[in-house]
């Protein structure tokens, strides 16, 4: 029973990481690739680490706090990294996909410029 | 059973790192390459977890944390460098 639960965690993590990488190949622009890489790959790694933690906790009676620390660290820092990359991509002038319909940041920047002129 | 599942997951992670390497080589802009590097770092953390299960050792827990920290710091510093040319600004 325990082995089945751990196996489900591990397989879910592996499949999510693989799907994230397929998204990195298939999406058309940087922002779409960030969407795939950040959400799916992060959840996959968290699944694999939870499986490892449960494996050592239940089958070997070892509590490893470092793996929990790793889970918390990945969970906290992956969104920060994705935000920094997307901000850099927008500021260095990388275009959105040509079929995108909405660019809220552009209108906000233009409003801010007009406010500064007055 | 856990051993077989771990090996299957290792194969999945290897394929995922291969796909990321393709994007790392091809990527049209530098931001694409940084995204691919970030994902490779995340997948390496999963690799180390699986190796810990396969070898039944707890000695690699520190390596897991250190790779996580290095991946995060390299991503942040690449982003800062590509944006302004300076990593630490005052």
PDB file of N, CA, C and O in Angstrom, chain B residues 5-56:
ATOM      1  N   UNK B   5       9.675   1.778 -10.703  1.00  0.00           N
ATOM      2  CA  UNK B   5       9.053   3.083 -10.928  1.00  0.00           C
ATOM      3  C   UNK B   5      10.105   4.189 -10.937  1.00  0.00           C
ATOM      4  O   UNK B   5      10.046   5.120 -11.755  1.00  0.00           O
ATOM      5  N   UNK B   6      11.107   4.059 -10.050  1.00  0.00           N
ATOM      6  CA  UNK B   6      12.169   5.073 -10.034  1.00  0.00           C
ATOM      7  C   UNK B   6      12.934   5.079 -11.339  1.00  0.00           C
ATOM      8  O   UNK B   6      13.279   6.151 -11.860  1.00  0.00           O
ATOM      9  N   UNK B   7      13.177   3.869 -11.889  1.00  0.00           N
ATOM     10  CA  UNK B   7      13.917   3.848 -13.156  1.00  0.00           C
ATOM     11  C   UNK B   7      13.096   4.433 -14.294  1.00  0.00           C
ATOM     12  O   UNK B   7      13.620   5.182 -15.137  1.00  0.00           O
ATOM     13  N   UNK B   8      11.784   4.158 -14.288  1.00  0.00           N
ATOM     14  CA  UNK B   8      10.928   4.755 -15.330  1.00  0.00           C
ATOM     15  C   UNK B   8      10.953   6.284 -15.208  1.00  0.00           C
ATOM     16  O   UNK B   8      11.064   7.014 -16.203  1.00  0.00           O
ATOM     17  N   UNK B   9      10.875   6.771 -13.961  1.00  0.00           N
ATOM     18  CA  UNK B   9      10.880   8.219 -13.770  1.00  0.00           C
ATOM     19  C   UNK B   9      12.211   8.836 -14.169  1.00  0.00           C
ATOM     20  O   UNK B   9      12.248   9.947 -14.703  1.00  0.00           O
ATOM     21  N   UNK B  10      13.299   8.088 -13.917  1.00  0.00           N
ATOM     22  CA  UNK B  10      14.609   8.585 -14.364  1.00  0.00           C
ATOM     23  C   UNK B  10      14.643   8.738 -15.882  1.00  0.00           C
ATOM     24  O   UNK B  10      15.168   9.730 -16.399  1.00  0.00           O
ATOM     25  N   UNK B  11      14.050   7.758 -16.598  1.00  0.00           N
ATOM     26  CA  UNK B  11      14.015   7.866 -18.061  1.00  0.00           C
ATOM     27  C   UNK B  11      13.212   9.087 -18.491  1.00  0.00           C
ATOM     28  O   UNK B  11      13.612   9.849 -19.388  1.00  0.00           O
ATOM     29  N   UNK B  12      12.063   9.313 -17.800  1.00  0.00           N
ATOM     30  CA  UNK B  12      11.241  10.488 -18.139  1.00  0.00           C
ATOM     31  C   UNK B  12      12.019  11.776 -17.925  1.00  0.00           C
ATOM     32  O   UNK B  12      11.993  12.690 -18.757  1.00  0.00           O
ATOM     33  N   UNK B  13      12.755  11.856 -16.801  1.00  0.00           N
ATOM     34  CA  UNK B  13      13.510  13.080 -16.520  1.00  0.00           C
ATOM     35  C   UNK B  13      14.640  13.265 -17.526  1.00  0.00           C
ATOM     36  O   UNK B  13      14.942  14.394 -17.917  1.00  0.00           O
ATOM     37  N   UNK B  14      15.237  12.150 -17.973  1.00  0.00           N
ATOM     38  CA  UNK B  14      16.302  12.262 -18.966  1.00  0.00           C
ATOM     39  C   UNK B  14      15.769  12.820 -20.276  1.00  0.00           C
ATOM     40  O   UNK B  14      16.371  13.708 -20.896  1.00  0.00           O
ATOM     41  N   UNK B  15      14.599  12.299 -20.701  1.00  0.00           N
ATOM     42  CA  UNK B  15      13.988  12.822 -21.927  1.00  0.00           C
ATOM     43  C   UNK B  15      13.676  14.310 -21.762  1.00  0.00           C
ATOM     44  O   UNK B  15      13.878  15.108 -22.689  1.00  0.00           O
ATOM     45  N   UNK B  16      13.212  14.678 -20.575  1.00  0.00           N
ATOM     46  CA  UNK B  16      12.860  16.079 -20.347  1.00  0.00           C
ATOM     47  C   UNK B  16      14.095  16.971 -20.419  1.00  0.00           C
ATOM     48  O   UNK B  16      14.060  18.058 -21.020  1.00  0.00           O
ATOM     49  N   UNK B  17      15.233  16.492 -19.869  1.00  0.00           N
ATOM     50  CA  UNK B  17      16.460  17.297 -19.947  1.00  0.00           C
ATOM     51  C   UNK B  17      16.942  17.384 -21.394  1.00  0.00           C
ATOM     52  O   UNK B  17      17.442  18.420 -21.830  1.00  0.00           O
ATOM     53  N   UNK B  18      16.734  16.296 -22.180  1.00  0.00           N
ATOM     54  CA  UNK B  18      17.128  16.351 -23.594  1.00  0.00           C
ATOM     55  C   UNK B  18      16.327  17.417 -24.339  1.00  0.00           C
ATOM     56  O   UNK B  18      16.892  18.203 -25.118  1.00  0.00           O
ATOM     57  N   UNK B  19      15.010  17.456 -24.085  1.00  0.00           N
ATOM     58  CA  UNK B  19      14.184  18.461 -24.759  1.00  0.00           C
ATOM     59  C   UNK B  19      14.622  19.871 -24.361  1.00  0.00           C
ATOM     60  O   UNK B  19      14.715  20.772 -25.201  1.00  0.00           O
ATOM     61  N   UNK B  20      14.951  20.056 -23.066  1.00  0.00           N
ATOM     62  CA  UNK B  20      15.401  21.379 -22.608  1.00  0.00           C
ATOM     63  C   UNK B  20      16.727  21.735 -23.267  1.00  0.00           C
ATOM     64  O   UNK B  20      16.956  22.908 -23.589  1.00  0.00           O
ATOM     65  N   UNK B  21      17.596  20.737 -23.481  1.00  0.00           N
ATOM     66  CA  UNK B  21      18.872  21.032 -24.134  1.00  0.00           C
ATOM     67  C   UNK B  21      18.666  21.489 -25.569  1.00  0.00           C
ATOM     68  O   UNK B  21      19.375  22.375 -26.056  1.00  0.00           O
ATOM     69  N   UNK B  22      17.666  20.888 -26.230  1.00  0.00           N
ATOM     70  CA  UNK B  22      17.343  21.339 -27.583  1.00  0.00           C
ATOM     71  C   UNK B  22      16.953  22.821 -27.569  1.00  0.00           C
ATOM     72  O   UNK B  22      17.452  23.612 -28.368  1.00  0.00           O
ATOM     73  N   UNK B  23      16.104  23.209 -26.607  1.00  0.00           N
ATOM     74  CA  UNK B  23      15.704  24.617 -26.536  1.00  0.00           C
ATOM     75  C   UNK B  23      16.893  25.495 -26.144  1.00  0.00           C
ATOM     76  O   UNK B  23      17.021  26.622 -26.607  1.00  0.00           O
ATOM     77  N   UNK B  24      17.778  24.946 -25.322  1.00  0.00           N
ATOM     78  CA  UNK B  24      18.949  25.726 -24.883  1.00  0.00           C
ATOM     79  C   UNK B  24      19.863  26.024 -26.058  1.00  0.00           C
ATOM     80  O   UNK B  24      20.436  27.108 -26.159  1.00  0.00           O
ATOM     81  N   UNK B  25      19.996  25.057 -26.991  1.00  0.00           N
ATOM     82  CA  UNK B  25      20.863  25.299 -28.143  1.00  0.00           C
ATOM     83  C   UNK B  25      20.167  26.193 -29.158  1.00  0.00           C
ATOM     84  O   UNK B  25      20.758  27.121 -29.697  1.00  0.00           O
ATOM     85  N   UNK B  26      18.876  25.938 -29.399  1.00  0.00           N
ATOM     86  CA  UNK B  26      18.196  26.577 -30.518  1.00  0.00           C
ATOM     87  C   UNK B  26      17.672  27.964 -30.189  1.00  0.00           C
ATOM     88  O   UNK B  26      17.722  28.853 -31.039  1.00  0.00           O
ATOM     89  N   UNK B  27      17.187  28.116 -28.918  1.00  0.00           N
ATOM     90  CA  UNK B  27      16.385  29.260 -28.499  1.00  0.00           C
ATOM     91  C   UNK B  27      16.645  30.585 -29.188  1.00  0.00           C
ATOM     92  O   UNK B  27      17.769  31.051 -29.202  1.00  0.00           O
ATOM     93  N   UNK B  28      15.649  31.216 -29.753  1.00  0.00           N
ATOM     94  CA  UNK B  28      15.912  32.423 -30.534  1.00  0.00           C
ATOM     95  C   UNK B  28      16.433  33.590 -29.700  1.00  0.00           C
ATOM     96  O   UNK B  28      17.216  34.382 -30.214  1.00  0.00           O
ATOM     97  N   UNK B  29      16.047  33.703 -28.453  1.00  0.00           N
ATOM     98  CA  UNK B  29      16.532  34.825 -27.650  1.00  0.00           C
ATOM     99  C   UNK B  29      17.235  34.287 -26.408  1.00  0.00           C
ATOM    100  O   UNK B  29      17.177  33.108 -26.103  1.00  0.00           O
ATOM    101  N   UNK B  30      17.922  35.196 -25.694  1.00  0.00           N
ATOM    102  CA  UNK B  30      18.629  34.760 -24.491  1.00  0.00           C
ATOM    103  C   UNK B  30      17.670  34.357 -23.384  1.00  0.00           C
ATOM    104  O   UNK B  30      17.974  33.478 -22.570  1.00  0.00           O
ATOM    105  N   UNK B  31      16.480  34.977 -23.332  1.00  0.00           N
ATOM    106  CA  UNK B  31      15.525  34.627 -22.283  1.00  0.00           C
ATOM    107  C   UNK B  31      15.076  33.177 -22.410  1.00  0.00           C
ATOM    108  O   UNK B  31      14.898  32.486 -21.396  1.00  0.00           O
ATOM    109  N   UNK B  32      14.934  32.703 -23.648  1.00  0.00           N
ATOM    110  CA  UNK B  32      14.585  31.293 -23.835  1.00  0.00           C
ATOM    111  C   UNK B  32      15.639  30.380 -23.245  1.00  0.00           C
ATOM    112  O   UNK B  32      15.334  29.363 -22.610  1.00  0.00           O
ATOM    113  N   UNK B  33      16.896  30.760 -23.456  1.00  0.00           N
ATOM    114  CA  UNK B  33      17.969  29.910 -22.934  1.00  0.00           C
ATOM    115  C   UNK B  33      17.975  29.905 -21.415  1.00  0.00           C
ATOM    116  O   UNK B  33      18.221  28.864 -20.782  1.00  0.00           O
ATOM    117  N   UNK B  34      17.675  31.063 -20.807  1.00  0.00           N
ATOM    118  CA  UNK B  34      17.650  31.094 -19.344  1.00  0.00           C
ATOM    119  C   UNK B  34      16.503  30.242 -18.812  1.00  0.00           C
ATOM    120  O   UNK B  34      16.649  29.531 -17.807  1.00  0.00           O
ATOM    121  N   UNK B  35      15.350  30.265 -19.495  1.00  0.00           N
ATOM    122  CA  UNK B  35      14.228  29.414 -19.082  1.00  0.00           C
ATOM    123  C   UNK B  35      14.620  27.942 -19.150  1.00  0.00           C
ATOM    124  O   UNK B  35      14.362  27.157 -18.226  1.00  0.00           O
ATOM    125  N   UNK B  36      15.302  27.561 -20.238  1.00  0.00           N
ATOM    126  CA  UNK B  36      15.702  26.159 -20.385  1.00  0.00           C
ATOM    127  C   UNK B  36      16.700  25.764 -19.297  1.00  0.00           C
ATOM    128  O   UNK B  36      16.606  24.673 -18.726  1.00  0.00           O
ATOM    129  N   UNK B  37      17.626  26.672 -18.967  1.00  0.00           N
ATOM    130  CA  UNK B  37      18.603  26.356 -17.912  1.00  0.00           C
ATOM    131  C   UNK B  37      17.919  26.188 -16.561  1.00  0.00           C
ATOM    132  O   UNK B  37      18.265  25.288 -15.786  1.00  0.00           O
ATOM    133  N   UNK B  38      16.938  27.046 -16.284  1.00  0.00           N
ATOM    134  CA  UNK B  38      16.210  26.954 -15.027  1.00  0.00           C
ATOM    135  C   UNK B  38      15.519  25.597 -14.915  1.00  0.00           C
ATOM    136  O   UNK B  38      15.564  24.929 -13.876  1.00  0.00           O
ATOM    137  N   UNK B  39      14.891  25.168 -16.012  1.00  0.00           N
ATOM    138  CA  UNK B  39      14.182  23.884 -15.985  1.00  0.00           C
ATOM    139  C   UNK B  39      15.147  22.716 -15.855  1.00  0.00           C
ATOM    140  O   UNK B  39      14.848  21.726 -15.191  1.00  0.00           O
ATOM    141  N   UNK B  40      16.324  22.830 -16.483  1.00  0.00           N
ATOM    142  CA  UNK B  40      17.320  21.764 -16.319  1.00  0.00           C
ATOM    143  C   UNK B  40      17.734  21.657 -14.853  1.00  0.00           C
ATOM    144  O   UNK B  40      17.873  20.555 -14.304  1.00  0.00           O
ATOM    145  N   UNK B  41      17.895  22.801 -14.182  1.00  0.00           N
ATOM    146  CA  UNK B  41      18.241  22.774 -12.760  1.00  0.00           C
ATOM    147  C   UNK B  41      17.170  22.099 -11.931  1.00  0.00           C
ATOM    148  O   UNK B  41      17.464  21.267 -11.061  1.00  0.00           O
ATOM    149  N   UNK B  42      15.895  22.417 -12.221  1.00  0.00           N
ATOM    150  CA  UNK B  42      14.798  21.786 -11.482  1.00  0.00           C
ATOM    151  C   UNK B  42      14.806  20.273 -11.690  1.00  0.00           C
ATOM    152  O   UNK B  42      14.626  19.498 -10.744  1.00  0.00           O
ATOM    153  N   UNK B  43      15.053  19.851 -12.948  1.00  0.00           N
ATOM    154  CA  UNK B  43      15.043  18.408 -13.211  1.00  0.00           C
ATOM    155  C   UNK B  43      16.211  17.705 -12.527  1.00  0.00           C
ATOM    156  O   UNK B  43      16.082  16.555 -12.117  1.00  0.00           O
ATOM    157  N   UNK B  44      17.343  18.403 -12.384  1.00  0.00           N
ATOM    158  CA  UNK B  44      18.476  17.783 -11.686  1.00  0.00           C
ATOM    159  C   UNK B  44      18.146  17.526 -10.221  1.00  0.00           C
ATOM    160  O   UNK B  44      18.596  16.521  -9.640  1.00  0.00           O
ATOM    161  N   UNK B  45      17.341  18.422  -9.607  1.00  0.00           N
ATOM    162  CA  UNK B  45      16.926  18.176  -8.221  1.00  0.00           C
ATOM    163  C   UNK B  45      16.136  16.870  -8.128  1.00  0.00           C
ATOM    164  O   UNK B  45      16.357  16.042  -7.238  1.00  0.00           O
ATOM    165  N   UNK B  46      15.214  16.674  -9.099  1.00  0.00           N
ATOM    166  CA  UNK B  46      14.467  15.423  -9.117  1.00  0.00           C
ATOM    167  C   UNK B  46      15.362  14.209  -9.310  1.00  0.00           C
ATOM    168  O   UNK B  46      15.163  13.171  -8.687  1.00  0.00           O
ATOM    169  N   UNK B  47      16.381  14.355 -10.176  1.00  0.00           N
ATOM    170  CA  UNK B  47      17.356  13.284 -10.382  1.00  0.00           C
ATOM    171  C   UNK B  47      17.980  12.863  -9.064  1.00  0.00           C
ATOM    172  O   UNK B  47      18.089  11.666  -8.772  1.00  0.00           O
ATOM    173  N   UNK B  48      18.411  13.843  -8.272  1.00  0.00           N
ATOM    174  CA  UNK B  48      19.115  13.492  -7.044  1.00  0.00           C
ATOM    175  C   UNK B  48      18.180  12.789  -6.071  1.00  0.00           C
ATOM    176  O   UNK B  48      18.567  11.826  -5.393  1.00  0.00           O
ATOM    177  N   UNK B  49      16.901  13.235  -6.030  1.00  0.00           N
ATOM    178  CA  UNK B  49      15.939  12.534  -5.183  1.00  0.00           C
ATOM    179  C   UNK B  49      15.788  11.087  -5.586  1.00  0.00           C
ATOM    180  O   UNK B  49      15.768  10.180  -4.743  1.00  0.00           O
ATOM    181  N   UNK B  50      15.702  10.841  -6.906  1.00  0.00           N
ATOM    182  CA  UNK B  50      15.541   9.458  -7.365  1.00  0.00           C
ATOM    183  C   UNK B  50      16.781   8.623  -7.090  1.00  0.00           C
ATOM    184  O   UNK B  50      16.679   7.436  -6.753  1.00  0.00           O
ATOM    185  N   UNK B  51      17.968   9.229  -7.227  1.00  0.00           N
ATOM    186  CA  UNK B  51      19.196   8.475  -6.927  1.00  0.00           C
ATOM    187  C   UNK B  51      19.247   8.134  -5.442  1.00  0.00           C
ATOM    188  O   UNK B  51      19.706   7.048  -5.054  1.00  0.00           O
ATOM    189  N   UNK B  52      18.728   9.043  -4.590  1.00  0.00           N
ATOM    190  CA  UNK B  52      18.664   8.729  -3.162  1.00  0.00           C
ATOM    191  C   UNK B  52      17.786   7.519  -2.912  1.00  0.00           C
ATOM    192  O   UNK B  52      18.095   6.663  -2.078  1.00  0.00           O
ATOM    193  N   UNK B  53      16.657   7.420  -3.635  1.00  0.00           N
ATOM    194  CA  UNK B  53      15.792   6.249  -3.450  1.00  0.00           C
ATOM    195  C   UNK B  53      16.494   4.988  -3.951  1.00  0.00           C
ATOM    196  O   UNK B  53      16.484   3.951  -3.287  1.00  0.00           O
ATOM    197  N   UNK B  54      17.122   5.072  -5.128  1.00  0.00           N
ATOM    198  CA  UNK B  54      17.691   3.865  -5.731  1.00  0.00           C
ATOM    199  C   UNK B  54      18.851   3.320  -4.912  1.00  0.00           C
ATOM    200  O   UNK B  54      19.030   2.118  -4.794  1.00  0.00           O
ATOM    201  N   UNK B  55      19.671   4.216  -4.347  1.00  0.00           N
ATOM    202  CA  UNK B  55      20.827   3.744  -3.591  1.00  0.00           C
ATOM    203  C   UNK B  55      20.566   3.630  -2.096  1.00  0.00           C
ATOM    204  O   UNK B  55      21.438   3.208  -1.343  1.00  0.00           O
ATOM    205  N   UNK B  56      19.357   4.038  -1.655  1.00  0.00           N
ATOM    206  CA  UNK B  56      18.955   3.971  -0.246  1.00  0.00           C
ATOM    207  C   UNK B  56      19.947   4.651   0.665  1.00  0.00           C
ATOM    208  O   UNK B  56      20.385   4.103   1.680  1.00  0.00           O
TER     209      UNK B  56
END
